[in-house]
CSV table of N, CA and C in Angstrom, one decimal:
chain,number,residue,atom,x,y,z
A,372,MET,N,43.1,-75.6,107.4
A,372,MET,CA,43.2,-76.8,106.6
A,372,MET,C,41.8,-77.3,106.2
A,373,ARG,N,41.7,-77.7,105.0
A,373,ARG,CA,40.4,-78.1,104.4
A,373,ARG,C,40.0,-79.5,104.8
A,374,THR,N,38.7,-79.7,105.0
A,374,THR,CA,38.2,-81.0,105.3
A,374,THR,C,37.9,-81.9,104.1
A,375,ALA,N,37.8,-81.2,102.9
A,375,ALA,CA,37.5,-81.9,101.7
A,375,ALA,C,38.1,-81.1,100.5
A,376,PRO,N,38.2,-81.7,99.3
A,376,PRO,CA,38.7,-80.9,98.2
A,376,PRO,C,37.8,-79.8,97.8
A,377,LEU,N,38.4,-78.7,97.4
A,377,LEU,CA,37.6,-77.5,97.0
A,377,LEU,C,37.6,-77.5,95.5
A,378,ILE,N,36.3,-77.4,95.0
A,378,ILE,CA,36.1,-77.3,93.5
A,378,ILE,C,35.5,-75.9,93.2
A,379,LEU,N,36.1,-75.2,92.3
A,379,LEU,CA,35.6,-73.9,91.8
A,379,LEU,C,34.8,-74.2,90.5
A,380,VAL,N,33.5,-73.9,90.6
A,380,VAL,CA,32.6,-74.1,89.5
A,380,VAL,C,32.3,-72.8,88.8
A,381,VAL,N,32.7,-72.7,87.5
A,381,VAL,CA,32.6,-71.4,86.8
A,381,VAL,C,31.6,-71.6,85.7
A,382,ASP,N,30.5,-70.8,85.7
A,382,ASP,CA,29.5,-70.9,84.7
A,382,ASP,C,28.7,-69.6,84.8
A,383,ASP,N,28.3,-69.1,83.6
A,383,ASP,CA,27.4,-67.9,83.6
A,383,ASP,C,25.9,-68.2,83.7
A,384,ASP,N,25.6,-69.5,83.6
A,384,ASP,CA,24.2,-70.0,83.7
A,384,ASP,C,23.9,-70.4,85.2
A,385,PRO,N,23.2,-69.6,85.9
A,385,PRO,CA,23.0,-69.9,87.3
A,385,PRO,C,22.3,-71.2,87.6
A,386,GLY,N,21.4,-71.6,86.7
A,386,GLY,CA,20.7,-72.9,86.9
A,386,GLY,C,21.6,-74.1,86.7
A,387,PHE,N,22.5,-74.1,85.7
A,387,PHE,CA,23.4,-75.1,85.5
A,387,PHE,C,24.5,-75.2,86.6
A,388,GLN,N,24.9,-74.0,87.0
A,388,GLN,CA,25.9,-73.9,88.1
A,388,GLN,C,25.3,-74.5,89.4
A,389,GLU,N,24.1,-74.2,89.7
A,389,GLU,CA,23.4,-74.7,90.9
A,389,GLU,C,23.3,-76.2,90.8
A,390,ILE,N,23.0,-76.8,89.7
A,390,ILE,CA,22.8,-78.2,89.6
A,390,ILE,C,24.2,-78.9,89.9
A,391,ILE,N,25.2,-78.4,89.2
A,391,ILE,CA,26.6,-79.0,89.4
A,391,ILE,C,27.0,-78.8,90.8
A,392,ALA,N,26.9,-77.6,91.4
A,392,ALA,CA,27.4,-77.4,92.7
A,392,ALA,C,26.6,-78.2,93.7
A,393,SER,N,25.3,-78.3,93.6
A,393,SER,CA,24.6,-79.1,94.6
A,393,SER,C,25.0,-80.6,94.5
A,394,LYS,N,25.2,-81.2,93.3
A,394,LYS,CA,25.6,-82.6,93.2
A,394,LYS,C,27.0,-82.8,93.9
A,395,LEU,N,27.9,-81.8,93.6
A,395,LEU,CA,29.2,-82.0,94.2
A,395,LEU,C,29.2,-81.8,95.7
A,396,LYS,N,28.4,-80.9,96.2
A,396,LYS,CA,28.2,-80.7,97.7
A,396,LYS,C,27.7,-82.0,98.3
A,397,ARG,N,26.7,-82.6,97.7
A,397,ARG,CA,26.1,-83.8,98.3
A,397,ARG,C,27.2,-85.0,98.3
A,398,SER,N,28.1,-84.9,97.4
A,398,SER,CA,29.2,-85.9,97.3
A,398,SER,C,30.4,-85.6,98.3
A,399,GLY,N,30.2,-84.5,99.0
A,399,GLY,CA,31.2,-84.2,100.1
A,399,GLY,C,32.3,-83.1,99.7
A,400,PHE,N,32.2,-82.5,98.5
A,400,PHE,CA,33.2,-81.6,98.1
A,400,PHE,C,32.8,-80.2,98.7
A,401,LEU,N,33.8,-79.3,98.9
A,401,LEU,CA,33.6,-77.9,99.1
A,401,LEU,C,33.5,-77.2,97.8
A,402,ILE,N,32.6,-76.2,97.7
A,402,ILE,CA,32.3,-75.6,96.5
A,402,ILE,C,32.5,-74.1,96.6
A,403,ALA,N,33.2,-73.5,95.6
A,403,ALA,CA,33.2,-72.0,95.4
A,403,ALA,C,32.6,-71.8,94.0
A,404,GLU,N,32.0,-70.7,93.7
A,404,GLU,CA,31.4,-70.4,92.4
A,404,GLU,C,31.9,-69.1,91.9
A,405,ALA,N,32.0,-69.0,90.6
A,405,ALA,CA,32.3,-67.8,89.8
A,405,ALA,C,31.4,-67.8,88.6
A,406,HIS,N,31.1,-66.6,88.1
A,406,HIS,CA,30.2,-66.4,87.0
A,406,HIS,C,30.8,-66.0,85.7
A,407,ASP,N,32.1,-65.7,85.7
A,407,ASP,CA,32.8,-65.4,84.5
A,407,ASP,C,34.3,-65.6,84.7
A,408,GLY,N,35.0,-65.4,83.6
A,408,GLY,CA,36.4,-65.8,83.6
A,408,GLY,C,37.3,-64.9,84.6
A,409,LEU,N,37.0,-63.6,84.6
A,409,LEU,CA,37.7,-62.7,85.5
A,409,LEU,C,37.5,-63.1,87.0
A,410,GLU,N,36.2,-63.4,87.3
A,410,GLU,CA,35.9,-63.8,88.7
A,410,GLU,C,36.6,-65.1,89.0
A,411,ALA,N,36.6,-66.0,88.1
A,411,ALA,CA,37.3,-67.3,88.2
A,411,ALA,C,38.8,-67.1,88.6
A,412,ILE,N,39.4,-66.3,87.8
A,412,ILE,CA,40.9,-66.0,88.1
A,412,ILE,C,41.1,-65.5,89.5
A,413,ASP,N,40.3,-64.5,89.9
A,413,ASP,CA,40.4,-63.9,91.2
A,413,ASP,C,40.2,-64.9,92.3
A,414,LYS,N,39.1,-65.7,92.1
A,414,LYS,CA,38.9,-66.8,93.2
A,414,LYS,C,39.9,-67.9,93.2
A,415,ALA,N,40.5,-68.2,92.0
A,415,ALA,CA,41.5,-69.2,92.0
A,415,ALA,C,42.8,-68.7,92.7
A,416,VAL,N,43.1,-67.5,92.5
A,416,VAL,CA,44.3,-66.9,93.1
A,416,VAL,C,44.1,-66.9,94.6
A,417,ASN,N,42.9,-66.5,95.1
A,417,ASN,CA,42.7,-66.3,96.5
A,417,ASN,C,42.3,-67.6,97.3
A,418,LEU,N,41.7,-68.6,96.6
A,418,LEU,CA,41.2,-69.8,97.3
A,418,LEU,C,42.0,-71.0,97.0
A,419,HIS,N,42.8,-71.0,96.0
A,419,HIS,CA,43.7,-72.2,95.6
A,419,HIS,C,42.9,-73.5,95.6
A,420,PRO,N,41.9,-73.5,94.6
A,420,PRO,CA,41.0,-74.7,94.6
A,420,PRO,C,41.8,-75.9,94.1
A,421,ASP,N,41.3,-77.1,94.4
A,421,ASP,CA,41.9,-78.4,94.0
A,421,ASP,C,41.6,-78.7,92.5
A,422,LEU,N,40.4,-78.2,92.1
A,422,LEU,CA,39.9,-78.4,90.7
A,422,LEU,C,39.1,-77.2,90.3
A,423,ILE,N,39.1,-76.8,89.0
A,423,ILE,CA,38.2,-75.8,88.5
A,423,ILE,C,37.4,-76.5,87.4
A,424,LEU,N,36.1,-76.4,87.5
A,424,LEU,CA,35.2,-76.8,86.4
A,424,LEU,C,34.8,-75.6,85.6
A,425,MET,N,35.3,-75.4,84.4
A,425,MET,CA,35.2,-74.2,83.7
A,425,MET,C,34.3,-74.3,82.5
A,426,ASP,N,33.3,-73.4,82.4
A,426,ASP,CA,32.5,-73.2,81.2
A,426,ASP,C,33.3,-72.6,80.1
A,427,ILE,N,33.0,-72.9,78.9
A,427,ILE,CA,33.7,-72.3,77.8
A,427,ILE,C,33.1,-71.0,77.3
A,428,ASN,N,31.8,-71.0,77.1
A,428,ASN,CA,31.2,-69.8,76.5
A,428,ASN,C,30.6,-68.9,77.6
A,429,MET,N,31.2,-67.8,77.9
A,429,MET,CA,30.8,-66.9,78.9
A,429,MET,C,31.0,-65.5,78.4
A,430,PRO,N,30.2,-64.5,78.8
A,430,PRO,CA,30.4,-63.1,78.4
A,430,PRO,C,31.7,-62.6,79.0
A,431,GLY,N,32.3,-61.6,78.4
A,431,GLY,CA,33.5,-61.0,78.9
A,431,GLY,C,34.6,-62.0,78.6
A,432,GLU,N,35.5,-62.3,79.6
A,432,GLU,CA,36.6,-63.2,79.4
A,432,GLU,C,36.0,-64.6,79.4
A,433,ASN,N,36.1,-65.3,78.3
A,433,ASN,CA,35.5,-66.7,78.3
A,433,ASN,C,36.4,-67.7,79.0
A,434,GLY,N,35.9,-68.9,79.0
A,434,GLY,CA,36.6,-70.0,79.7
A,434,GLY,C,38.0,-70.3,79.2
A,435,THR,N,38.1,-70.3,77.9
A,435,THR,CA,39.4,-70.5,77.2
A,435,THR,C,40.4,-69.4,77.6
A,436,GLU,N,40.0,-68.2,77.5
A,436,GLU,CA,40.9,-67.1,77.8
A,436,GLU,C,41.3,-67.1,79.3
A,437,ALA,N,40.3,-67.5,80.2
A,437,ALA,CA,40.6,-67.6,81.6
A,437,ALA,C,41.6,-68.7,81.9
A,438,VAL,N,41.5,-69.8,81.2
A,438,VAL,CA,42.4,-70.9,81.4
A,438,VAL,C,43.8,-70.5,81.0
A,439,LEU,N,43.9,-69.8,79.9
A,439,LEU,CA,45.2,-69.4,79.4
A,439,LEU,C,45.9,-68.4,80.4
A,440,ASP,N,45.1,-67.6,81.0
A,440,ASP,CA,45.6,-66.7,82.1
A,440,ASP,C,46.0,-67.4,83.3
A,441,LEU,N,45.2,-68.4,83.7
A,441,LEU,CA,45.5,-69.2,84.9
A,441,LEU,C,46.8,-70.0,84.8
A,442,VAL,N,47.1,-70.6,83.6
A,442,VAL,CA,48.3,-71.4,83.4
A,442,VAL,C,49.5,-70.5,83.3
A,443,LYS,N,49.4,-69.3,83.0
A,443,LYS,CA,50.5,-68.3,82.9
A,443,LYS,C,50.9,-67.8,84.3
A,444,ASN,N,49.9,-67.9,85.2
A,444,ASN,CA,50.1,-67.3,86.6
A,444,ASN,C,50.8,-68.4,87.5
A,445,PRO,N,52.0,-68.0,88.1
A,445,PRO,CA,52.7,-69.0,88.9
A,445,PRO,C,51.9,-69.5,90.1
A,446,GLU,N,50.9,-68.7,90.6
A,446,GLU,CA,50.1,-69.1,91.7
A,446,GLU,C,49.0,-70.1,91.3
A,447,THR,N,48.6,-70.1,90.0
A,447,THR,CA,47.5,-71.0,89.6
A,447,THR,C,47.9,-72.0,88.5
A,448,LYS,N,49.2,-72.0,88.1
A,448,LYS,CA,49.6,-72.8,87.0
A,448,LYS,C,49.4,-74.3,87.2
A,449,ASP,N,49.4,-74.8,88.4
A,449,ASP,CA,49.3,-76.2,88.7
A,449,ASP,C,47.9,-76.7,89.1
A,450,VAL,N,46.9,-75.8,89.1
A,450,VAL,CA,45.5,-76.1,89.4
A,450,VAL,C,45.0,-77.0,88.3
A,451,LYS,N,44.3,-78.1,88.6
A,451,LYS,CA,43.7,-78.9,87.6
A,451,LYS,C,42.4,-78.2,87.1
A,452,ILE,N,42.2,-78.2,85.8
A,452,ILE,CA,41.1,-77.5,85.2
A,452,ILE,C,40.4,-78.5,84.2
A,453,ALA,N,39.1,-78.6,84.3
A,453,ALA,CA,38.3,-79.3,83.3
A,453,ALA,C,37.3,-78.4,82.7
A,454,PHE,N,37.1,-78.5,81.4
A,454,PHE,CA,36.1,-77.7,80.8
A,454,PHE,C,34.8,-78.5,81.0
A,455,LEU,N,33.7,-77.8,81.4
A,455,LEU,CA,32.4,-78.4,81.5
A,455,LEU,C,31.4,-77.4,81.0
A,456,THR,N,30.7,-77.7,80.0
A,456,THR,CA,29.8,-76.8,79.4
A,456,THR,C,28.4,-77.4,79.1
A,457,SER,N,27.4,-76.6,79.2
A,457,SER,CA,26.0,-77.2,79.0
A,457,SER,C,25.6,-77.1,77.5
A,458,GLN,N,26.5,-76.7,76.6
A,458,GLN,CA,26.2,-76.6,75.2
A,458,GLN,C,26.9,-77.6,74.4
């Protein structure tokens, strides 16, 4: 059982991802990180986060495509997702 909500931070920019993750950790959240859409889907299925903060523009499967895949999947369709982008 988790002690705090788990947030999956998805961004291909390591600097931006580090800033967001560190602020959330200091606020008491548990953090998982992914660097592209496919990794985000895999981690969402395995970790069942409470919230996903998803970048839009990423190489490979972008954030929009990943969100469409997540909402189609019965295991992840109810996960809350917010787009968060540095651009």
